[in-house]
Amino acid sequence: MTRRALVTGITGQDGAYLARFLLEKGYDVVGGSRASSGRNLWRLEALGIEREVRIVDLELLDSSNIVSVIEHEQPAEIYNLAAQSVVSSSFRLPVLTGEADALGAARILEAIRKIDRSIRFYQASSSEMFGDAPESPQSETTPFRPRSPYGVAKLYAHWMTVNSRNADGLFACSGIVFNHESPLRGLEFVTRKITHGLASIALGRGDAVELGNLDATRDWGFAADYVEAVWRMMQAERSDDYVLATGQSHSVRSFCEAAAEAVGFRLVWRGSGTDEVALDTKTGRTVVRINKEYYRANERISLVGDATKAQRELGWQPRMSFADLVRMMAEEDLRRLRR
Ligand code: NAP
Ligand code: GDD
């Protein structure tokens, strides 16, 4: 019989890649999307799968809606990817972020407990839960010290997942996932902001890209690699938690340099602090400048993951390199903008 998966957050970056992956595995994919946001299907369209997934109204803030979707669809697996996922917005929207990212997961787990305890559950947890971590790289045994309302909300959902497994015997797993990017990434995140911004300038449109902390570092992988690990977690004999990461960290500055090269610029940095800018050596044009607005309060700079457990137990490791990822994103932005 065809296995049915319910993917919350189907309209997001990971939702689209996971849906494509599950379809390729022969799943019947039901995608949850909140009616209130007007159903933005561009990512599913970009992957050519918008007609292959069935979209249902699913709002994380509404328990009765969650219960009726699960009762009606009877999925074998639920992947909870939906979230208010923008860390910087969570400082302005701490309560909404908690409602969606913390209580949203709890509502789904409660529904599973009441409707069908055999449903498998995946929670999209985050490296933001580590926050001010006492060690680097971070693994499954690193203590959590979140530094953003988003990280705090995700940590609640993570512990609810662990508790549902340990105390209630549900199959509930959590991916403690480091940053993963793609051409389907939202423009609010720094990587796509850079590739889209620099591609626009290269095509003669748009002004310098305004960024915050250039020396912030992240462990950036490719989203399509990560959804495979998520699926593998859900097929394991027993549920557990896994860090998913590349193990390599790069700065926002080096992301800018690699993206600039991919669109035909060569960067030179001038000035310091908030006066620092990046010029293209060929044209002398300023292509990156600093805007204090994008500095993040409370940020710990170095987050880098140790995914040894996922490699050992799930046989997973990310395939795409940092250089290939940046080039792919920049080239895809150039292509889209030319169209
Ligand atoms: P994304 O592109 O921002 O997608 C988020 C999805 O959640 C969208 O489909 C959005 O729907 C939906 N959503 C937001 N609020 C909702 C609500 N109240 N009810 C129902 N749906 C709601 O995020 P992503 O990058 O794909 O990430 C997927 C998940 O992994 C998120 O939980 C994120 O926090 C987590 N995560 C991501 C990364 C990463 O680097 N990408 C790393 C660690 C963890 P609309 O289209 O209606 O806005
Ligand atoms: N967004 C943004 N915009 N970030 C900037 C900018 C800017 O102009 N300038 C510098 N940064 C720095 C941020 O301070 C941060 O250190 C880094 O770039 C990455 O920021 P984001 O791309 O916004 O990602 P994030 O790490 O905060 O959050 C993403 O990854 C998390 C996993 O660690 C999101 O996908 C979260 O949902 C996810 O959990």
XYZ file of N, CA and C in Angstrom, residues 104-191:
264
model
N 2.977 24.623 18.489
C 2.558 23.939 17.256
C 2.952 22.469 17.290
N 4.193 22.208 17.665
C 4.663 20.817 17.736
C 3.915 20.052 18.827
N 3.694 20.724 19.964
C 2.980 20.060 21.064
C 1.557 19.694 20.637
N 0.938 20.577 19.864
C -0.442 20.294 19.397
C -0.460 19.055 18.497
N 0.548 18.949 17.624
C 0.576 17.774 16.726
C 0.821 16.502 17.537
N 1.747 16.569 18.488
C 2.033 15.385 19.304
C 0.806 14.955 20.108
N 0.077 15.927 20.631
C -1.161 15.613 21.364
C -2.161 14.927 20.450
N -2.263 15.436 19.223
C -3.212 14.854 18.263
C -2.798 13.418 17.937
N -1.505 13.184 17.751
C -1.034 11.814 17.458
C -1.394 10.884 18.621
N -1.148 11.373 19.841
C -1.444 10.564 21.028
C -2.919 10.167 21.066
N -3.786 11.095 20.683
C -5.225 10.811 20.789
C -5.749 10.017 19.601
N -5.175 10.268 18.408
C -5.785 9.689 17.200
C -5.163 8.344 16.836
N -3.845 8.290 16.789
C -3.190 7.048 16.350
C -1.731 7.092 16.767
N -1.412 6.326 17.804
C -0.059 6.383 18.371
C 0.996 5.736 17.476
N 0.553 5.107 16.384
C 1.555 4.490 15.499
C 2.102 5.478 14.461
N 1.526 6.688 14.409
C 2.031 7.680 13.435
C 3.442 8.110 13.843
N 4.349 8.089 12.880
C 5.724 8.517 13.160
C 5.827 10.037 13.021
N 6.636 10.665 13.891
C 6.699 12.128 13.935
C 8.139 12.614 13.830
N 8.352 13.587 12.946
C 9.667 14.250 12.853
C 9.514 15.715 13.236
N 10.394 16.209 14.096
C 10.406 17.617 14.472
C 11.647 18.292 13.894
N 11.418 19.412 13.178
C 12.525 20.178 12.595
C 13.126 21.079 13.671
N 14.071 20.530 14.415
C 14.759 21.324 15.442
C 15.937 22.055 14.805
N 16.587 22.870 15.615
C 17.545 23.800 15.013
C 18.825 23.957 15.831
N 19.911 24.240 15.132
C 21.174 24.548 15.802
C 21.049 25.836 16.621
N 20.033 26.644 16.358
C 19.811 27.846 17.174
C 19.541 27.482 18.631
N 19.143 26.247 18.893
C 18.910 25.812 20.280
C 20.218 25.805 21.069
N 21.357 25.660 20.369
C 22.646 25.667 21.063
C 22.997 27.063 21.568
N 22.678 28.072 20.771
C 22.911 29.457 21.188
C 24.329 29.684 21.662
N 24.436 30.000 22.932
C 25.740 30.285 23.529
C 26.371 28.968 24.016
N 26.618 28.065 23.089
C 27.063 26.713 23.453
C 28.429 26.741 24.127
N 28.644 25.855 25.096
C 29.932 25.854 25.794
C 31.025 25.133 25.023
N 30.714 24.514 23.884
C 31.756 23.807 23.134
C 31.491 23.905 21.643
N 32.542 23.651 20.877
C 32.429 23.702 19.429
C 33.343 22.624 18.849
N 32.906 21.797 17.903
C 31.578 21.793 17.307
C 30.518 21.264 18.268
N 29.244 21.481 17.896
C 28.138 21.044 18.741
C 27.604 19.693 18.257
N 27.330 18.819 19.224
C 26.782 17.496 18.889
C 25.521 17.261 19.716
N 24.996 16.050 19.666
C 23.761 15.714 20.392
C 23.943 15.835 21.904
N 25.185 15.796 22.376
C 25.406 15.860 23.827
C 25.759 17.271 24.314
N 25.855 18.223 23.410
C 26.176 19.608 23.799
C 24.972 20.235 24.513
N 25.194 20.872 25.659
C 24.068 21.526 26.349
C 23.472 22.663 25.507
N 22.169 22.835 25.642
C 21.483 23.900 24.904
C 21.444 25.183 25.740
N 21.803 26.296 25.110
C 21.692 27.609 25.779
C 21.176 28.614 24.759
N 19.903 28.477 24.373
C 19.382 29.326 23.290
C 19.484 30.806 23.614
N 19.692 31.618 22.546
C 19.871 33.058 22.729
C 18.871 33.864 21.924
N 17.848 33.209 21.404
C 16.819 33.948 20.665
C 15.471 33.324 21.018
N 14.382 34.102 20.923
C 13.050 33.531 21.168
C 12.782 32.337 20.247
N 13.316 32.398 19.027
C 13.174 31.266 18.101
C 13.847 30.024 18.698
N 15.086 30.185 19.180
C 15.816 29.050 19.757
C 15.099 28.485 20.977
N 14.535 29.360 21.790
C 13.814 28.925 22.993
C 12.561 28.136 22.588
N 11.842 28.643 21.598
C 10.614 27.971 21.149
C 10.940 26.604 20.554
N 11.995 26.558 19.743
C 12.388 25.279 19.131
C 12.826 24.276 20.197
N 13.433 24.800 21.274
C 13.892 23.894 22.331
C 12.702 23.252 23.057
N 11.651 24.023 23.272
C 10.432 23.449 23.875
C 9.921 22.311 22.988
N 9.828 22.569 21.685
C 9.310 21.546 20.765
C 10.227 20.318 20.752
N 11.535 20.575 20.822
C 12.494 19.471 20.841
C 12.271 18.593 22.070
N 12.152 19.233 23.237
C 11.980 18.425 24.458
C 10.621 17.734 24.499
N 9.609 18.345 23.902
C 8.307 17.664 23.817
C 8.432 16.412 22.943
N 9.262 16.524 21.904
C 9.474 15.372 21.017
C 10.212 14.258 21.771
N 11.283 14.644 22.465
C 12.058 13.660 23.236
C 11.176 13.022 24.302
N 10.377 13.857 24.950
C 9.522 13.352 26.022
C 8.423 12.431 25.498
N 7.920 12.742 24.321
C 6.879 11.880 23.743
C 7.456 10.507 23.421
N 8.712 10.495 23.087
C 9.382 9.216 22.797
C 9.659 8.461 24.100
N 10.270 9.165 25.054
C 10.724 8.474 26.268
C 9.592 8.167 27.239
N 8.654 9.095 27.387
C 7.614 8.890 28.396
C 6.371 8.226 27.804
N 6.085 8.492 26.529
C 4.831 7.989 25.961
C 5.036 6.892 24.929
N 6.279 6.621 24.578
C 6.548 5.531 23.629
C 6.199 5.835 22.183
N 6.026 7.107 21.836
C 5.776 7.427 20.424
C 7.063 7.306 19.624
N 6.919 7.082 18.305
C 8.086 7.195 17.423
C 8.200 8.676 17.093
N 9.099 9.356 17.780
C 9.218 10.814 17.625
C 10.694 11.162 17.552
N 11.116 11.701 16.427
C 12.538 12.014 16.283
C 12.732 13.498 15.989
N 13.940 13.960 16.287
C 14.222 15.386 16.148
C 15.548 15.551 15.412
N 15.516 16.363 14.364
C 16.746 16.688 13.646
C 17.257 18.028 14.144
N 18.434 18.017 14.753
C 19.024 19.279 15.232
C 19.861 19.807 14.076
N 19.214 20.645 13.282
C 19.731 20.890 11.945
C 20.415 22.259 11.848
N 21.621 22.222 11.289
C 22.363 23.459 11.031
C 21.885 24.046 9.703
N 22.312 25.269 9.434
C 21.774 26.024 8.284
C 21.917 25.250 6.980
N 20.824 25.228 6.231
C 20.897 24.618 4.898
C 20.160 25.514 3.920
N 20.765 25.662 2.788
C 20.399 26.714 1.843
C 20.127 26.099 0.476
N 19.661 26.916 -0.443
C 19.383 26.440 -1.803
C 18.866 27.627 -2.610
N 18.669 27.425 -3.910
C 18.028 28.485 -4.690
C 16.581 28.729 -4.245
N 16.025 27.832 -3.430
C 14.643 28.014 -2.955
C 14.593 28.702 -1.585
N 15.719 29.140 -1.089
C 15.791 29.811 0.204
C 15.057 31.146 0.151
N 14.425 31.534 1.246
C 13.745 32.828 1.306
C 14.745 33.974 1.284
N 14.318 35.114 0.782
C 15.218 36.273 0.664
C 15.534 36.918 2.017
N 14.830 36.511 3.056
C 15.121 37.091 4.373
C 16.376 36.488 4.999
N 16.868 35.375 4.450
C 18.061 34.731 5.010
C 19.305 35.229 4.268
N 20.425 35.269 4.982
C 21.576 36.014 4.461
C 22.122 35.456 3.142
N 22.103 34.142 2.986
C 22.718 33.559 1.776
C 21.985 33.996 0.511
